[in-house]
PDB file of C-alpha atoms and ligand atoms in Angstrom:
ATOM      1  CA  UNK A   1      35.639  16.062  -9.093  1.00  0.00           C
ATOM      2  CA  UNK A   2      35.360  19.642 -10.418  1.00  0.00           C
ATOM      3  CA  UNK A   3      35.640  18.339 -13.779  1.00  0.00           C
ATOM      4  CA  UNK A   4      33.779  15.445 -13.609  1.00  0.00           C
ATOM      5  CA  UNK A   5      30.818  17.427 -12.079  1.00  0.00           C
ATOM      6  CA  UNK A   6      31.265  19.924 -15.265  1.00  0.00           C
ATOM      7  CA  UNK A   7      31.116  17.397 -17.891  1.00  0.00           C
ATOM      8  CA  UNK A   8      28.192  15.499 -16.289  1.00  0.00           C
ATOM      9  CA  UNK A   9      26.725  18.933 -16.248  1.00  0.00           C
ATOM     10  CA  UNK A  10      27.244  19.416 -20.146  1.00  0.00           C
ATOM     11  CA  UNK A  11      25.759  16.404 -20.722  1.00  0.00           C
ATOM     12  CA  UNK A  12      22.352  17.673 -19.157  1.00  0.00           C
ATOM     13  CA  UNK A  13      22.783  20.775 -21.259  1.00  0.00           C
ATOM     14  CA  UNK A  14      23.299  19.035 -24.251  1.00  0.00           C
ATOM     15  CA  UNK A  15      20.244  16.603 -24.564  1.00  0.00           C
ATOM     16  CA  UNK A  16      17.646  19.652 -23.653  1.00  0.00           C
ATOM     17  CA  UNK A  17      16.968  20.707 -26.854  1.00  0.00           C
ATOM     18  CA  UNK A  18      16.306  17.093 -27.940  1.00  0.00           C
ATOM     19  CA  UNK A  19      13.708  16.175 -25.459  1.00  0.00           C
ATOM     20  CA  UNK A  20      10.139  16.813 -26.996  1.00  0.00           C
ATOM     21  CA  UNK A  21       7.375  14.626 -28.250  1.00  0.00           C
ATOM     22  CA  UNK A  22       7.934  12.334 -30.765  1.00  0.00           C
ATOM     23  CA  UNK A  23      11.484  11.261 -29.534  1.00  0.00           C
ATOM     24  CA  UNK A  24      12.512   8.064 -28.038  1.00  0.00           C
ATOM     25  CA  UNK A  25      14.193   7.375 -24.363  1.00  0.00           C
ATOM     26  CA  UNK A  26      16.575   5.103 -26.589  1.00  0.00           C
ATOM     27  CA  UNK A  27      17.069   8.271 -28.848  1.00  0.00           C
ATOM     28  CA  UNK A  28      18.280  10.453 -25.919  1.00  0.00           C
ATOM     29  CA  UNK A  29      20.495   7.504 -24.310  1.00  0.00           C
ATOM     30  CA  UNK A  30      22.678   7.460 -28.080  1.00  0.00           C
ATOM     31  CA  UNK A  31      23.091  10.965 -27.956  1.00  0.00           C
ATOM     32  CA  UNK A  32      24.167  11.004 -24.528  1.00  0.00           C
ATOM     33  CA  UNK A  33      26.566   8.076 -24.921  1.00  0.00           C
ATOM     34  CA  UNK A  34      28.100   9.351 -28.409  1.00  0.00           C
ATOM     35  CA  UNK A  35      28.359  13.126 -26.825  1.00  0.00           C
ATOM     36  CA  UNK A  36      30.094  11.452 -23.499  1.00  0.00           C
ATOM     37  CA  UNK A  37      32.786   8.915 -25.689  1.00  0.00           C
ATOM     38  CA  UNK A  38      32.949  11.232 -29.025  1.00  0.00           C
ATOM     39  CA  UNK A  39      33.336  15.126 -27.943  1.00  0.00           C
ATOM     40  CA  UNK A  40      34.035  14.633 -23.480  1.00  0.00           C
ATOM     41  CA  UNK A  41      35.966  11.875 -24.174  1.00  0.00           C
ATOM     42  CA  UNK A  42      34.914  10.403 -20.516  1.00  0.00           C
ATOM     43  CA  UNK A  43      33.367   7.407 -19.918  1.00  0.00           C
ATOM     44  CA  UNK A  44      29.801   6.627 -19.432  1.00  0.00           C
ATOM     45  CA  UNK A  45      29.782   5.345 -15.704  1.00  0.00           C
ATOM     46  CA  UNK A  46      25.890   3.502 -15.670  1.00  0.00           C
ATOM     47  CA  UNK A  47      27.172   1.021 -19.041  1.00  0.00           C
ATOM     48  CA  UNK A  48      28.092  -2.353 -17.562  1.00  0.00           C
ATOM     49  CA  UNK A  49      26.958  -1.100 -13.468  1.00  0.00           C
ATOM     50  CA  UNK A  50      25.919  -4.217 -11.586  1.00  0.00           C
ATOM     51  CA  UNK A  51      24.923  -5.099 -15.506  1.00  0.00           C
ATOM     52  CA  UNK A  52      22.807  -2.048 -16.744  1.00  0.00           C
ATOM     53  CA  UNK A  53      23.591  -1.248 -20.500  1.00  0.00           C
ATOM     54  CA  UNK A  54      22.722   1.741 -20.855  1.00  0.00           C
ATOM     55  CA  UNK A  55      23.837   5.614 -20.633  1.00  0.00           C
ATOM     56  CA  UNK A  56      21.405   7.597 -19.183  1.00  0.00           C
ATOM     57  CA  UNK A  57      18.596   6.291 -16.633  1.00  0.00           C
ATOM     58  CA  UNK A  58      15.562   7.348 -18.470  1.00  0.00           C
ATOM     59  CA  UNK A  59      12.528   7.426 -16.026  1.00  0.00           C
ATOM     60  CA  UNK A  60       8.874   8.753 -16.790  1.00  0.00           C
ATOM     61  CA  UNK A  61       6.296  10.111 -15.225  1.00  0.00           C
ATOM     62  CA  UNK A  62       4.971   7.407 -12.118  1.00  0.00           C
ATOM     63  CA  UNK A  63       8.523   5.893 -13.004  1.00  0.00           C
ATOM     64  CA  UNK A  64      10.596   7.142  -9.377  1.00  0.00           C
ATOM     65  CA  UNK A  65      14.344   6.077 -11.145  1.00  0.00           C
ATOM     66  CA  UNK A  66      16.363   3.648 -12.830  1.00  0.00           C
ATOM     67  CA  UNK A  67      14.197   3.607 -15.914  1.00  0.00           C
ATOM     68  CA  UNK A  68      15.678   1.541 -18.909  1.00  0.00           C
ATOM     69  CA  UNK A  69      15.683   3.750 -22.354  1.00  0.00           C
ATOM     70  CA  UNK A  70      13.937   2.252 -24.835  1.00  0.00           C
ATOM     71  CA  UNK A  71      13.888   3.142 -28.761  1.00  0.00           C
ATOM     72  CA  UNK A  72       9.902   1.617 -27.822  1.00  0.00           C
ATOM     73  CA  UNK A  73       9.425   4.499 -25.199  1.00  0.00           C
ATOM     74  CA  UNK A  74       8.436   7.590 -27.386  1.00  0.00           C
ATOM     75  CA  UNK A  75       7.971  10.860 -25.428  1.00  0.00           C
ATOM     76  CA  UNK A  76       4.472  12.723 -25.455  1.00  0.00           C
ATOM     77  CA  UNK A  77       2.717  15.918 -24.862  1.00  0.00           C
ATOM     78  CA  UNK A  78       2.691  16.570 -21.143  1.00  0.00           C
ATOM     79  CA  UNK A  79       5.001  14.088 -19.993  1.00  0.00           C
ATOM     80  CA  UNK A  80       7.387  14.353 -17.098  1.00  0.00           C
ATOM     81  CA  UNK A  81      10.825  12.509 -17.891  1.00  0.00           C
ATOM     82  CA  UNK A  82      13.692  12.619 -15.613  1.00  0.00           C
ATOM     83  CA  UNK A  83      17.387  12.120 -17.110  1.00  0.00           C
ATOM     84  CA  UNK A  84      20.004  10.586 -14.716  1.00  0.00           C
ATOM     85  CA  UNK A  85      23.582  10.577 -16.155  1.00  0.00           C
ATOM     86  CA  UNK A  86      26.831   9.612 -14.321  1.00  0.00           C
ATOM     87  CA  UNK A  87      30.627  10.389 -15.833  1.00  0.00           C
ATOM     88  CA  UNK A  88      33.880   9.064 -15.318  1.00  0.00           C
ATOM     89  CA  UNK A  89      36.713  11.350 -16.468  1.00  0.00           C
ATOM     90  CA  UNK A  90      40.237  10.458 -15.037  1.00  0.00           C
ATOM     91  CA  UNK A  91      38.666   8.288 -12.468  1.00  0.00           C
ATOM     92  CA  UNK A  92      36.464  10.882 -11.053  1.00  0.00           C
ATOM     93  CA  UNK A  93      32.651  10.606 -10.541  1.00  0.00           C
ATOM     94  CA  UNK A  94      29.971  13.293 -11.645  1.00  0.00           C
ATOM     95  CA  UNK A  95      26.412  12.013 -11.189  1.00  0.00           C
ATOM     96  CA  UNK A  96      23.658  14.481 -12.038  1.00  0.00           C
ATOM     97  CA  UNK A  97      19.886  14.381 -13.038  1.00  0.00           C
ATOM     98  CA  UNK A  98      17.097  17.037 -13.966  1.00  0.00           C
ATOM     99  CA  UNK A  99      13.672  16.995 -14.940  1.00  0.00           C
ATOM    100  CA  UNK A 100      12.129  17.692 -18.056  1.00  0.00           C
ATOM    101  CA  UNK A 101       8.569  18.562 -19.215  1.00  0.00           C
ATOM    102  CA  UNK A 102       7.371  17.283 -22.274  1.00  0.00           C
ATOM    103  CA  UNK A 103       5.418  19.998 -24.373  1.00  0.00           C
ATOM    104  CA  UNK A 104       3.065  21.772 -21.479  1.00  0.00           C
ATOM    105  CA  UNK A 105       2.090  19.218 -19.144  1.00  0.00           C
ATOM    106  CA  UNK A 106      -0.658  19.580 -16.261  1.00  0.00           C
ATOM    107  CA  UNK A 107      -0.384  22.000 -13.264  1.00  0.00           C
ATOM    108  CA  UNK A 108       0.104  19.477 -10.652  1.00  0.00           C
ATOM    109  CA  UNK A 109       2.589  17.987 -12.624  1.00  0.00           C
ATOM    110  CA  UNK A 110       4.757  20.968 -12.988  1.00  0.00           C
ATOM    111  CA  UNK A 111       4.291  21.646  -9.511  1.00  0.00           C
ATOM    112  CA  UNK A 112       5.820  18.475  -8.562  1.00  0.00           C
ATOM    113  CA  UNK A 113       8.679  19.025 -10.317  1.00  0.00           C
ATOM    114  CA  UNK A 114       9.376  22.418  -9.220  1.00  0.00           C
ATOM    115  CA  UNK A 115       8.980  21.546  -5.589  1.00  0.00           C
ATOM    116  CA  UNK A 116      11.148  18.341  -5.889  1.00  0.00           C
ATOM    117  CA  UNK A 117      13.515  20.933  -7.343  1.00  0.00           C
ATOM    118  CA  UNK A 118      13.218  22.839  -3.818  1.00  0.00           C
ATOM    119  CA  UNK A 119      13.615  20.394  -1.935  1.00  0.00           C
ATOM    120  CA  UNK A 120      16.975  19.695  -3.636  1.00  0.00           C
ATOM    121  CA  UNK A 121      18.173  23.198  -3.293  1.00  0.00           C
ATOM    122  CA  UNK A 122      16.944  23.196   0.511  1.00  0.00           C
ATOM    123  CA  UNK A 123      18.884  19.824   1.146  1.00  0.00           C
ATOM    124  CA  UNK A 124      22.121  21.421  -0.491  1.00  0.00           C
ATOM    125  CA  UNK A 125      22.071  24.739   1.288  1.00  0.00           C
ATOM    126  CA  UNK A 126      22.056  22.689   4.600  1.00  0.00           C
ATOM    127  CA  UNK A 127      25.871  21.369   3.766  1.00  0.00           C
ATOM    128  CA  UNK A 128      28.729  23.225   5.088  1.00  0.00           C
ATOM    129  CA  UNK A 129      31.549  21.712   7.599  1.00  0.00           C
ATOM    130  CA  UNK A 130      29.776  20.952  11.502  1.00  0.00           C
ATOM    131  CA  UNK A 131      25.887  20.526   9.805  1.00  0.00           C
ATOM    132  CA  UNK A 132      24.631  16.795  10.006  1.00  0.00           C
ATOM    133  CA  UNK A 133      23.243  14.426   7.377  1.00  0.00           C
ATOM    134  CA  UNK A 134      20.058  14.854   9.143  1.00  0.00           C
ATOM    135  CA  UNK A 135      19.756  18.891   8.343  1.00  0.00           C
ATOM    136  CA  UNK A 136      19.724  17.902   4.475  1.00  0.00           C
ATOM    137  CA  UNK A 137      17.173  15.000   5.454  1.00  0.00           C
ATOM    138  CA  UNK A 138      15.332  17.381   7.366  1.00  0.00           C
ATOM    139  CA  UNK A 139      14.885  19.659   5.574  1.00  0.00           C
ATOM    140  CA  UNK A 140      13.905  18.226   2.463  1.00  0.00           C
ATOM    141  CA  UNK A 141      11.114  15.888   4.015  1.00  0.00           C
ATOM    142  CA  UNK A 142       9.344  19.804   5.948  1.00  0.00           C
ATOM    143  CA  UNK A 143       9.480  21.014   2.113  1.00  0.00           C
ATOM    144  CA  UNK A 144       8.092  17.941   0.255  1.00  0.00           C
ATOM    145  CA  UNK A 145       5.552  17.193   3.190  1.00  0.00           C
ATOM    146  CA  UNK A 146       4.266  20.888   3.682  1.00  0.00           C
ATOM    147  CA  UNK A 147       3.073  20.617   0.036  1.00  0.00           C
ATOM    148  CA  UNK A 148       1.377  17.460   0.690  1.00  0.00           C
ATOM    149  CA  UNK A 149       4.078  15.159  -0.987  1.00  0.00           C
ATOM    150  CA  UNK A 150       5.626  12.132   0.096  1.00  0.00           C
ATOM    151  CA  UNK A 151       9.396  11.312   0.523  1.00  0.00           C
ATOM    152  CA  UNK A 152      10.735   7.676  -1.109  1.00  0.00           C
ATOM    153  CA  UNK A 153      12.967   6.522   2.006  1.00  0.00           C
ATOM    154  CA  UNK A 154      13.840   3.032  -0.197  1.00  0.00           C
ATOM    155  CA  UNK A 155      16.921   5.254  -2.172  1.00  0.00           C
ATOM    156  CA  UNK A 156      19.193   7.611  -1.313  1.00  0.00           C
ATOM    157  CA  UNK A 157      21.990  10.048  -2.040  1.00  0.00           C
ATOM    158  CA  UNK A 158      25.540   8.770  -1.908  1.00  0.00           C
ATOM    159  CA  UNK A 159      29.385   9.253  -1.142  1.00  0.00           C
ATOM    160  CA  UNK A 160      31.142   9.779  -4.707  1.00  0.00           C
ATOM    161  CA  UNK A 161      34.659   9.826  -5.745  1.00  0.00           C
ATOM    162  CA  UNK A 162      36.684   6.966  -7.445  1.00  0.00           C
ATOM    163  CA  UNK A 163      34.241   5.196  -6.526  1.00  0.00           C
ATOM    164  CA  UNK A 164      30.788   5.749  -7.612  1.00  0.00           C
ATOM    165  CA  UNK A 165      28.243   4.757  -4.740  1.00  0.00           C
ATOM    166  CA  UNK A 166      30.530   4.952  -1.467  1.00  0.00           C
ATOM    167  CA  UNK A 167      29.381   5.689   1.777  1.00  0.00           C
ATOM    168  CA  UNK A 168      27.687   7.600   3.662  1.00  0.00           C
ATOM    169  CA  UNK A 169      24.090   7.165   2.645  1.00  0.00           C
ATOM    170  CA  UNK A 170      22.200  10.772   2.443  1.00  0.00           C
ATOM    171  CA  UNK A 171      18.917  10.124   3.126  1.00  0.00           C
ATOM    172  CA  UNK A 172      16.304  12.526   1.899  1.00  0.00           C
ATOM    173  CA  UNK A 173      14.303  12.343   5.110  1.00  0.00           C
ATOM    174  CA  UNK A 174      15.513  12.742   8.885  1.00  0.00           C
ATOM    175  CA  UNK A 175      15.673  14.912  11.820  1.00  0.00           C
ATOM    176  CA  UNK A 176      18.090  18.105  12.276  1.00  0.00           C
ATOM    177  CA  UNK A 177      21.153  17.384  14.927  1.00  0.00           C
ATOM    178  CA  UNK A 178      21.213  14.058  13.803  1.00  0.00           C
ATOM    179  CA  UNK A 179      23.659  12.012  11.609  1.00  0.00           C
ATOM    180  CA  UNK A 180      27.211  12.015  10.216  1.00  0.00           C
ATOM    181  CA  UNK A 181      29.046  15.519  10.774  1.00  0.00           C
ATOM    182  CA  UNK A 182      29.815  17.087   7.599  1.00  0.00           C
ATOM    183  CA  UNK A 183      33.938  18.003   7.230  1.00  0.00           C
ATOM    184  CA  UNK A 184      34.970  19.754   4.127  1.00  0.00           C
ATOM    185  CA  UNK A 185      36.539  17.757   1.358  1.00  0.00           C
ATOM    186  CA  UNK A 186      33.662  15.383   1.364  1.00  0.00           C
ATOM    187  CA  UNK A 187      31.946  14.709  -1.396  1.00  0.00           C
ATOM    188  CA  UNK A 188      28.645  13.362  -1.965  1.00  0.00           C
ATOM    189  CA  UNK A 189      24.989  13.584  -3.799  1.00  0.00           C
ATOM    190  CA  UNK A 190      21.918  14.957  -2.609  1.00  0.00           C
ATOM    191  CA  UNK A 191      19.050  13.417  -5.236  1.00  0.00           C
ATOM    192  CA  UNK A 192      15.548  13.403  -3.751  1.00  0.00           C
ATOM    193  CA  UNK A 193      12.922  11.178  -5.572  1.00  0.00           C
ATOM    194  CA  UNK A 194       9.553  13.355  -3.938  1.00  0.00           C
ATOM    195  CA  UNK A 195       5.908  11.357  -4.922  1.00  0.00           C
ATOM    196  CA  UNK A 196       2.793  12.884  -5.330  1.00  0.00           C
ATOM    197  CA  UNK A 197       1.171   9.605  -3.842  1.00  0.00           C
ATOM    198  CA  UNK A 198       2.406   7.467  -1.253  1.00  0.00           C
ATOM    199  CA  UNK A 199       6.452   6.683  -0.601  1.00  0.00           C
ATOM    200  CA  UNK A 200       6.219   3.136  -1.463  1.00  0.00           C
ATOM    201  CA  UNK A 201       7.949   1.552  -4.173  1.00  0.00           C
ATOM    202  CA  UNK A 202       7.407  -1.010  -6.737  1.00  0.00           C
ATOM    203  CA  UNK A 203      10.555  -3.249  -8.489  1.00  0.00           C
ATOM    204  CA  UNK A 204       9.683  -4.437 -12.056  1.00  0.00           C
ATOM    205  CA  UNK A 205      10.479  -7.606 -13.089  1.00  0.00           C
ATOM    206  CA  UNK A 206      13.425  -5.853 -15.013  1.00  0.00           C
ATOM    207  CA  UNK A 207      15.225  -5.512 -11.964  1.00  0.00           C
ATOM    208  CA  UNK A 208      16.141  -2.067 -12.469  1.00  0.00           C
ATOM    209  CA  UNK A 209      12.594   0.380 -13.410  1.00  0.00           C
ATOM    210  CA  UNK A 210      11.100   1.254 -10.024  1.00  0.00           C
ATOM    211  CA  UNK A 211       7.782   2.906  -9.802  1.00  0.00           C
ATOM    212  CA  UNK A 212       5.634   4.458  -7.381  1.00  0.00           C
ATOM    213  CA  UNK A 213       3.094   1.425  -5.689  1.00  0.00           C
ATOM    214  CA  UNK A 214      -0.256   3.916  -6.200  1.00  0.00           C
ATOM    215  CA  UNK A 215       0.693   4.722  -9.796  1.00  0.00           C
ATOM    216  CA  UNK A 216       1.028   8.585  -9.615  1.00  0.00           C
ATOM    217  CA  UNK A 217       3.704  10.314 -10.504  1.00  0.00           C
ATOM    218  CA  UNK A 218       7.315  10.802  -8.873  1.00  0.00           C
ATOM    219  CA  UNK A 219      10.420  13.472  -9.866  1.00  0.00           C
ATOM    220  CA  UNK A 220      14.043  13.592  -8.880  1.00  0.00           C
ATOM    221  CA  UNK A 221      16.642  16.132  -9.595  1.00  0.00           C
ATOM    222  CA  UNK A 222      20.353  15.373  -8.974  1.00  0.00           C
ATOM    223  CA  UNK A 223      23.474  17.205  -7.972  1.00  0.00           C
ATOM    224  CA  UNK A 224      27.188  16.565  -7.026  1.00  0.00           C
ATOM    225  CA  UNK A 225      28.256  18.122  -3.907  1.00  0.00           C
ATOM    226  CA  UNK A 226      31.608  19.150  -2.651  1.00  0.00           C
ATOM    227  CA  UNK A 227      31.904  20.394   1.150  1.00  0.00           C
ATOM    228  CA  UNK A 228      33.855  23.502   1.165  1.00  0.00           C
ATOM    229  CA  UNK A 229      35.514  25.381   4.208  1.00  0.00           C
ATOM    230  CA  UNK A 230      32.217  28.234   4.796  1.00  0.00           C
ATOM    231  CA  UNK A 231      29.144  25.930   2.784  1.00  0.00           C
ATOM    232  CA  UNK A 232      29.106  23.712  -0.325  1.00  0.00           C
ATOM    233  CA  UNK A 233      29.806  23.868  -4.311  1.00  0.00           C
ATOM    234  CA  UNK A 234      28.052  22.329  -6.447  1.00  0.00           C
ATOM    235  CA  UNK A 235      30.305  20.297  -9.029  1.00  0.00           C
ATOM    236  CA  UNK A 236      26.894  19.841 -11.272  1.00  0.00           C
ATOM    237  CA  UNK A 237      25.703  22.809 -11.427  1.00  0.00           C
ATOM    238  CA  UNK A 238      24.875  24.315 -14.986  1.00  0.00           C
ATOM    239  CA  UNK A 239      24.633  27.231 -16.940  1.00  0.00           C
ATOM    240  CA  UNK A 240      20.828  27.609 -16.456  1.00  0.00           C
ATOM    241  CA  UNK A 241      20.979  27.730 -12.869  1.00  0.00           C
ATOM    242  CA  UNK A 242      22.570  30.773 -11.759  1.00  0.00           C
ATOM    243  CA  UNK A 243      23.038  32.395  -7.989  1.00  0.00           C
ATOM    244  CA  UNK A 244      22.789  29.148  -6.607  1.00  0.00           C
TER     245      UNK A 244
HETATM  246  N1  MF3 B 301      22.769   7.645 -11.261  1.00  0.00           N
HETATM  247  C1  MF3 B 301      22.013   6.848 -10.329  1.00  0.00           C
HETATM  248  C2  MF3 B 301      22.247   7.502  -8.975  1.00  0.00           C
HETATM  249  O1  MF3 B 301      21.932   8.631  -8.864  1.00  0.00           O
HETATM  250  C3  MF3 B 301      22.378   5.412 -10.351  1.00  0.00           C
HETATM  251  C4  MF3 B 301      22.065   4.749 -11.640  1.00  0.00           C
HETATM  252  S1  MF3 B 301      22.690   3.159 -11.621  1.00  0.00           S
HETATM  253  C5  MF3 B 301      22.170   2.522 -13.088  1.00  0.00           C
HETATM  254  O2  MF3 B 301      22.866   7.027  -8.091  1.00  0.00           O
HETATM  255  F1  MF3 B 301      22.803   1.422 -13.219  1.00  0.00           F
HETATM  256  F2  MF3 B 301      20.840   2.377 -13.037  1.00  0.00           F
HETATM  257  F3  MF3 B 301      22.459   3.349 -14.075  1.00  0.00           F
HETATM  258 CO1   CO B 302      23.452   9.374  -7.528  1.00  0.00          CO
HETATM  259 CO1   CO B 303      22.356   9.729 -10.647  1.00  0.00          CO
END
């Protein structure tokens, strides 16, 4: 899991300097695949999942996850895009997204996105062996909702390992004491999707891009967790985020 969290990682690293206006979603998800098969030599878990063909999930601005790339889809000025990639090296799972601002986008934009980013870090510092699934919940919904956001309750976090959506379900909402007690050696992801809006969701006629019902705009960051003896590591973590 280590390793798959690492190379899942790289893969977030890579496509950074490639994100900026004028590129294409469908761009970023052939760099991603060729940098996964070509130089990781891993597998790129999302191609052929319950029939999605693509690399990366791709998902902009009022666009909460599971967006579809699309050579169509060209990024602009002041756009928020999150990047959701999953690996498979030696049968192990890392799943991992971040957020990305296009050029210099609005204030309440970037605000979004850094909170969401809280929230994530809140939810992960919560793990360690005897906390429940409802500290991480908790504490990411008192975050999100004390800045006057809104928590999507219709996905969650998952149980990772061979298998790449297992249980339990981490839910990014919830109430302290409650829930499954964490043991070390579990594995899972913590990945809140945080709307400026309302929580509801909207499925296109895709069947995979889901956006927020009121139209504003949604972020999600991504990590990997492993429970460890005293707390947590984080198998996704990369080079840009240090003393976490
Ligand atoms: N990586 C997503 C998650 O965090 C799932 C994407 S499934 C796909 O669980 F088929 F849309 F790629
Ligand atoms: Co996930
Ligand atoms: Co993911």
């Amino acid at each position: 899991m280590r390793i798959a969290g690492k190379l899942a990682a790289q893969v977030l690293e890579m496509i950074t300097e490639f994100v900026k206006p004028g590129v294409s979603t469908g761009e970023l998800d052939d760099l991603c695949r060729e940098f996964i098969v070509n130089d990781l030599k891993s597998i790129p878990a999302n191609i052929g999942y319950k029939g999605f063909q693509h690399t990366i999930c791709a998902s902009l601005n009022n666009v909460i996850c599971h967006g579809i790339p699309s050579h169509k889809k060209i990024l602009k000025d002041g756009d928020i895009l999150n990047i959701d990639v999953t690996v498979i090296k030696d049968g192990w799972h890392g799943d991992t997204s971040k957020m990305f601002i296009v050029g210099k986008t609005q204030p309440h934009n970037a605000r979004l996105v850094q909170v969401t980013q809280e929230c994530m870090y809140l939810g992960i510092k919560e793990v360690k062996p005897g906390a429940r699934l409802g500290d991480i919940g908790a504490a990411i919904q008192n975050h999100a909702e004390k800045n006057y956001y809104s928590v999507v309750e219709d996905y969650c976090g998952h149980g990772i390992g061979k298998i790449y959506h297992e249980e339990p379900q981490v839910l990014h909402f919830g109430k302290k004491g409650t829930g499954l007690e964490l043991q070390e050696g579990m594995c899972f992801t913590i990945e809140p999707m945080i709307n400026q809006g309302s929580k509801y969701t909207k499925l296109l006629k895709d069947g995979w891009t889901v956006e927020t019902k009121d139209g504003r705009n949604s972020a999600q960051w991504e990590h990997t967790i492993a429970v460890t003896a005293d707390g947590y590591e984080i198998l996704t973590r990369r080079e840009e985020e240090i003393g976490i």
